[in-house]
């Protein structure tokens, strides 16, 4: 079973708007990662944030991490139809390469 | 190849049959992971290899599930006496195994047990 949650479960927005999704976890972590999954495909790594970092940017992506609240958020700015996918957070504990995944957010961008 | 390759892409098995799912990781990647993903859910960890050593198999749901990576490259996930609840997508991922390396996933094998 999952050891964390993501919300919202599903999100529909107009193209050009920003999309924010949130992730909560329950353990102490070494890093937290976000992945994207298109329907019927594998997961693609988007961004990694380490436990001693609070914010990270990559192109239109912005990730924040609050270890005191055990939560992270992913912001996608200026959304495009091609951003339609499911997004998963995943975290690794110290000394362990294994990732535990959240429940995912299904994002739909309306053209 | 350039990415992680999994075969077959789709597998339909009658309940009680044995199945074998194959994963070709990225060349040179030390770490290899198997995950199970039910429809609409996040991937659930099954097992993890570092080279040929299976370091963690805590996620395997029963003794019907068995994974191997005998030469530290290709891996096979075998499910014996399949049950309907085994129906899922089985994802394989590999990584260089160094520090905070992201995982590189294959497109998965969709298993349907009838």
CSV table of C-alpha atoms in Angstrom, one decimal:
chain,number,residue,atom,x,y,z
A,1,UNK,CA,0.0,0.0,0.0
A,2,UNK,CA,1.1,3.6,-0.5
A,3,UNK,CA,2.8,5.4,2.3
A,4,UNK,CA,1.6,8.9,1.2
A,5,UNK,CA,-0.9,10.7,-0.8
A,6,UNK,CA,-1.2,13.2,-3.6
A,7,UNK,CA,-3.9,15.7,-4.1
A,8,UNK,CA,-5.9,16.5,-6.0
A,9,UNK,CA,-6.6,13.0,-7.5
A,10,UNK,CA,-7.6,14.7,-10.8
A,11,UNK,CA,-7.2,18.3,-12.1
A,12,UNK,CA,-8.6,19.9,-15.3
A,13,UNK,CA,-7.4,23.3,-16.3
A,14,UNK,CA,-7.4,25.5,-19.4
A,15,UNK,CA,-4.3,25.6,-21.5
A,16,UNK,CA,-2.0,28.5,-20.4
A,17,UNK,CA,-3.1,28.2,-16.7
A,18,UNK,CA,-0.8,27.0,-14.0
A,19,UNK,CA,-1.3,23.6,-12.4
A,20,UNK,CA,-0.3,22.8,-8.8
A,21,UNK,CA,-0.3,19.3,-7.3
A,22,UNK,CA,0.6,18.3,-3.8
A,23,UNK,CA,2.3,15.3,-2.2
A,24,UNK,CA,2.5,14.2,1.4
A,25,UNK,CA,4.7,11.4,2.8
A,26,UNK,CA,5.2,9.8,6.2
A,27,UNK,CA,8.9,9.0,6.7
A,28,UNK,CA,12.2,10.8,6.8
A,29,UNK,CA,13.5,11.1,3.3
A,30,UNK,CA,16.8,11.6,1.5
A,31,UNK,CA,15.2,13.0,-1.6
A,32,UNK,CA,11.9,13.4,-3.3
A,33,UNK,CA,11.3,13.1,-7.0
A,34,UNK,CA,8.5,13.8,-9.5
A,35,UNK,CA,7.6,11.6,-12.4
A,36,UNK,CA,5.2,11.9,-15.3
A,37,UNK,CA,3.3,9.0,-16.9
A,38,UNK,CA,1.5,9.2,-20.2
A,39,UNK,CA,-1.3,6.7,-20.7
A,40,UNK,CA,0.0,3.3,-21.4
A,41,UNK,CA,3.6,4.3,-21.0
A,42,UNK,CA,6.3,4.1,-18.3
A,43,UNK,CA,7.2,6.9,-16.0
A,44,UNK,CA,9.6,9.7,-17.0
A,45,UNK,CA,11.7,11.5,-14.4
A,46,UNK,CA,11.0,15.2,-14.2
A,47,UNK,CA,12.9,16.6,-11.2
A,48,UNK,CA,14.6,15.7,-8.0
A,49,UNK,CA,14.9,17.7,-4.8
A,50,UNK,CA,17.1,16.8,-1.9
A,51,UNK,CA,16.0,16.9,1.7
A,52,UNK,CA,18.2,19.9,2.4
A,53,UNK,CA,16.7,21.9,-0.4
A,54,UNK,CA,13.5,23.9,-0.2
A,55,UNK,CA,12.8,24.8,-3.8
A,56,UNK,CA,14.0,23.8,-7.3
A,57,UNK,CA,13.2,24.9,-10.8
A,58,UNK,CA,13.5,23.2,-14.1
A,59,UNK,CA,12.0,25.0,-17.2
A,60,UNK,CA,8.3,25.4,-16.5
A,61,UNK,CA,8.5,23.2,-13.4
A,62,UNK,CA,8.9,24.4,-9.8
A,63,UNK,CA,9.1,22.0,-6.9
A,64,UNK,CA,9.0,22.9,-3.2
A,65,UNK,CA,9.8,20.6,-0.3
A,66,UNK,CA,8.8,21.2,3.4
A,67,UNK,CA,10.4,18.4,5.4
A,68,UNK,CA,8.7,19.7,8.6
A,69,UNK,CA,5.3,19.1,7.1
A,70,UNK,CA,6.5,16.1,5.1
A,71,UNK,CA,5.0,17.6,2.0
A,72,UNK,CA,6.0,18.7,-1.5
A,73,UNK,CA,4.3,20.5,-4.4
A,74,UNK,CA,4.8,20.6,-8.1
A,75,UNK,CA,3.9,23.7,-10.1
A,76,UNK,CA,3.6,23.6,-13.9
A,77,UNK,CA,3.4,27.1,-15.3
A,78,UNK,CA,1.8,28.1,-18.6
A,79,UNK,CA,0.4,24.6,-19.2
A,80,UNK,CA,0.2,23.0,-22.6
A,81,UNK,CA,-2.1,20.3,-24.0
A,82,UNK,CA,1.0,18.0,-24.1
A,83,UNK,CA,1.3,18.3,-20.3
A,84,UNK,CA,-1.8,16.0,-20.0
A,85,UNK,CA,-0.6,13.0,-18.1
A,86,UNK,CA,-0.5,11.5,-14.6
A,87,UNK,CA,2.1,12.9,-12.2
A,88,UNK,CA,3.6,11.0,-9.3
A,89,UNK,CA,5.8,12.0,-6.4
A,90,UNK,CA,8.2,9.4,-5.1
A,91,UNK,CA,10.7,9.5,-2.2
A,92,UNK,CA,13.8,7.7,-1.2
A,93,UNK,CA,14.8,7.1,2.4
A,94,UNK,CA,18.4,7.5,3.5
A,95,UNK,CA,20.7,4.7,2.5
A,96,UNK,CA,18.1,3.2,0.2
A,97,UNK,CA,17.7,3.6,-3.5
A,98,UNK,CA,14.2,2.2,-3.5
A,99,UNK,CA,11.5,4.7,-4.3
A,100,UNK,CA,8.0,4.8,-2.7
A,101,UNK,CA,5.4,6.3,-5.0
A,102,UNK,CA,2.4,8.5,-4.1
A,103,UNK,CA,-1.1,7.9,-5.5
A,104,UNK,CA,-0.8,10.3,-8.4
A,105,UNK,CA,-2.6,13.3,-9.9
A,106,UNK,CA,-4.3,12.9,-13.2
A,107,UNK,CA,-3.8,16.3,-15.0
A,108,UNK,CA,-5.9,17.2,-18.1
A,109,UNK,CA,-5.1,20.4,-20.0
A,110,UNK,CA,-8.1,21.6,-22.0
A,111,UNK,CA,-7.0,23.3,-25.3
B,1,UNK,CA,19.3,0.1,-26.8
B,2,UNK,CA,18.7,3.6,-25.6
B,3,UNK,CA,16.2,2.9,-22.9
B,4,UNK,CA,14.7,0.1,-20.7
B,5,UNK,CA,13.0,-2.5,-22.8
B,6,UNK,CA,10.3,-4.8,-21.5
B,7,UNK,CA,8.7,-7.8,-23.2
B,8,UNK,CA,6.1,-8.9,-23.9
B,9,UNK,CA,4.2,-5.6,-24.0
B,10,UNK,CA,0.9,-7.4,-23.3
B,11,UNK,CA,0.3,-10.8,-21.8
B,12,UNK,CA,-3.0,-12.7,-21.3
B,13,UNK,CA,-2.8,-15.7,-19.1
B,14,UNK,CA,-5.4,-18.2,-17.9
B,15,UNK,CA,-5.7,-18.5,-14.2
B,16,UNK,CA,-3.2,-21.0,-13.0
B,17,UNK,CA,-0.7,-20.5,-15.8
B,18,UNK,CA,2.9,-19.5,-15.2
B,19,UNK,CA,4.2,-16.3,-16.8
B,20,UNK,CA,7.7,-14.8,-17.3
B,21,UNK,CA,8.2,-11.1,-17.9
B,22,UNK,CA,11.5,-9.8,-19.2
B,23,UNK,CA,13.4,-6.6,-18.6
B,24,UNK,CA,16.5,-5.3,-20.5
B,25,UNK,CA,17.9,-2.4,-18.5
B,26,UNK,CA,20.0,0.4,-19.8
B,27,UNK,CA,23.5,-1.0,-20.5
B,28,UNK,CA,25.8,-0.5,-17.6
B,29,UNK,CA,23.0,0.3,-15.1
B,30,UNK,CA,23.8,-1.4,-11.8
B,31,UNK,CA,20.4,-1.1,-10.1
B,32,UNK,CA,17.2,-2.7,-11.4
B,33,UNK,CA,13.7,-2.5,-9.9
B,34,UNK,CA,10.4,-4.2,-10.5
B,35,UNK,CA,7.2,-2.4,-9.7
B,36,UNK,CA,3.5,-3.4,-9.9
B,37,UNK,CA,1.0,-0.8,-11.0
B,38,UNK,CA,-2.8,-1.4,-10.6
B,39,UNK,CA,-5.1,0.7,-12.8
B,40,UNK,CA,-5.3,4.3,-11.6
B,41,UNK,CA,-2.8,3.7,-8.8
B,42,UNK,CA,0.9,4.5,-8.2
B,43,UNK,CA,3.6,1.9,-8.8
B,44,UNK,CA,4.1,-0.5,-5.8
B,45,UNK,CA,7.6,-1.7,-5.2
B,46,UNK,CA,8.2,-5.4,-5.7
B,47,UNK,CA,12.0,-6.1,-5.7
B,48,UNK,CA,15.4,-4.6,-6.2
B,49,UNK,CA,18.7,-5.8,-7.6
B,50,UNK,CA,22.2,-4.4,-7.4
B,51,UNK,CA,24.1,-6.2,-10.2
B,52,UNK,CA,23.1,-9.9,-9.7
B,53,UNK,CA,22.3,-9.6,-6.0
B,54,UNK,CA,18.7,-9.3,-5.0
B,55,UNK,CA,19.0,-6.9,-2.1
B,56,UNK,CA,15.3,-6.4,-1.3
B,57,UNK,CA,12.3,-8.6,-2.2
B,58,UNK,CA,10.1,-7.3,0.5
B,59,UNK,CA,7.4,-6.2,-1.9
B,60,UNK,CA,6.8,-9.5,-3.6
B,61,UNK,CA,3.2,-10.3,-2.7
B,62,UNK,CA,3.5,-14.0,-2.3
B,63,UNK,CA,5.9,-16.9,-2.9
B,64,UNK,CA,4.3,-17.3,-6.4
B,65,UNK,CA,6.4,-14.3,-7.4
B,66,UNK,CA,10.1,-14.8,-8.2
B,67,UNK,CA,12.7,-12.5,-9.8
B,68,UNK,CA,16.2,-13.1,-11.0
B,69,UNK,CA,19.1,-11.3,-12.6
B,70,UNK,CA,21.7,-14.0,-13.0
B,71,UNK,CA,24.3,-12.0,-14.9
B,72,UNK,CA,23.6,-8.6,-13.5
B,73,UNK,CA,21.9,-7.4,-16.7
B,74,UNK,CA,18.6,-8.8,-18.0
B,75,UNK,CA,16.1,-9.6,-15.4
B,76,UNK,CA,13.0,-11.9,-15.4
B,77,UNK,CA,10.0,-11.7,-13.2
B,78,UNK,CA,8.2,-15.0,-12.9
B,79,UNK,CA,4.7,-15.4,-11.6
B,80,UNK,CA,3.6,-19.0,-10.9
B,81,UNK,CA,0.0,-20.2,-10.8
B,82,UNK,CA,-1.4,-16.7,-11.8
B,83,UNK,CA,-4.5,-15.4,-10.1
B,84,UNK,CA,-6.9,-12.7,-11.2
B,85,UNK,CA,-5.5,-10.3,-8.6
B,86,UNK,CA,-2.1,-10.5,-10.4
B,87,UNK,CA,-3.6,-8.5,-13.3
B,88,UNK,CA,-1.7,-5.3,-13.4
B,89,UNK,CA,1.1,-3.5,-15.3
B,90,UNK,CA,4.5,-4.6,-14.3
B,91,UNK,CA,7.2,-1.9,-14.6
B,92,UNK,CA,10.9,-2.4,-14.7
B,93,UNK,CA,13.3,0.5,-14.0
B,94,UNK,CA,17.1,0.8,-13.9
B,95,UNK,CA,19.6,3.3,-12.6
B,96,UNK,CA,23.3,3.8,-12.6
B,97,UNK,CA,23.2,3.2,-8.8
B,98,UNK,CA,25.2,6.2,-7.9
B,99,UNK,CA,23.9,8.7,-5.3
B,100,UNK,CA,20.6,10.4,-6.2
B,101,UNK,CA,20.1,8.7,-9.5
B,102,UNK,CA,16.6,8.9,-11.0
B,103,UNK,CA,15.0,5.8,-12.2
B,104,UNK,CA,14.6,5.0,-16.0
B,105,UNK,CA,11.4,3.1,-16.6
B,106,UNK,CA,10.4,0.8,-19.4
B,107,UNK,CA,6.9,0.9,-20.8
B,108,UNK,CA,5.8,-2.0,-18.8
B,109,UNK,CA,4.1,-5.3,-19.4
B,110,UNK,CA,0.3,-5.4,-19.0
B,111,UNK,CA,-0.7,-8.7,-17.6
B,112,UNK,CA,-4.3,-9.8,-17.7
B,113,UNK,CA,-5.3,-13.0,-16.0
B,114,UNK,CA,-8.6,-14.5,-17.1
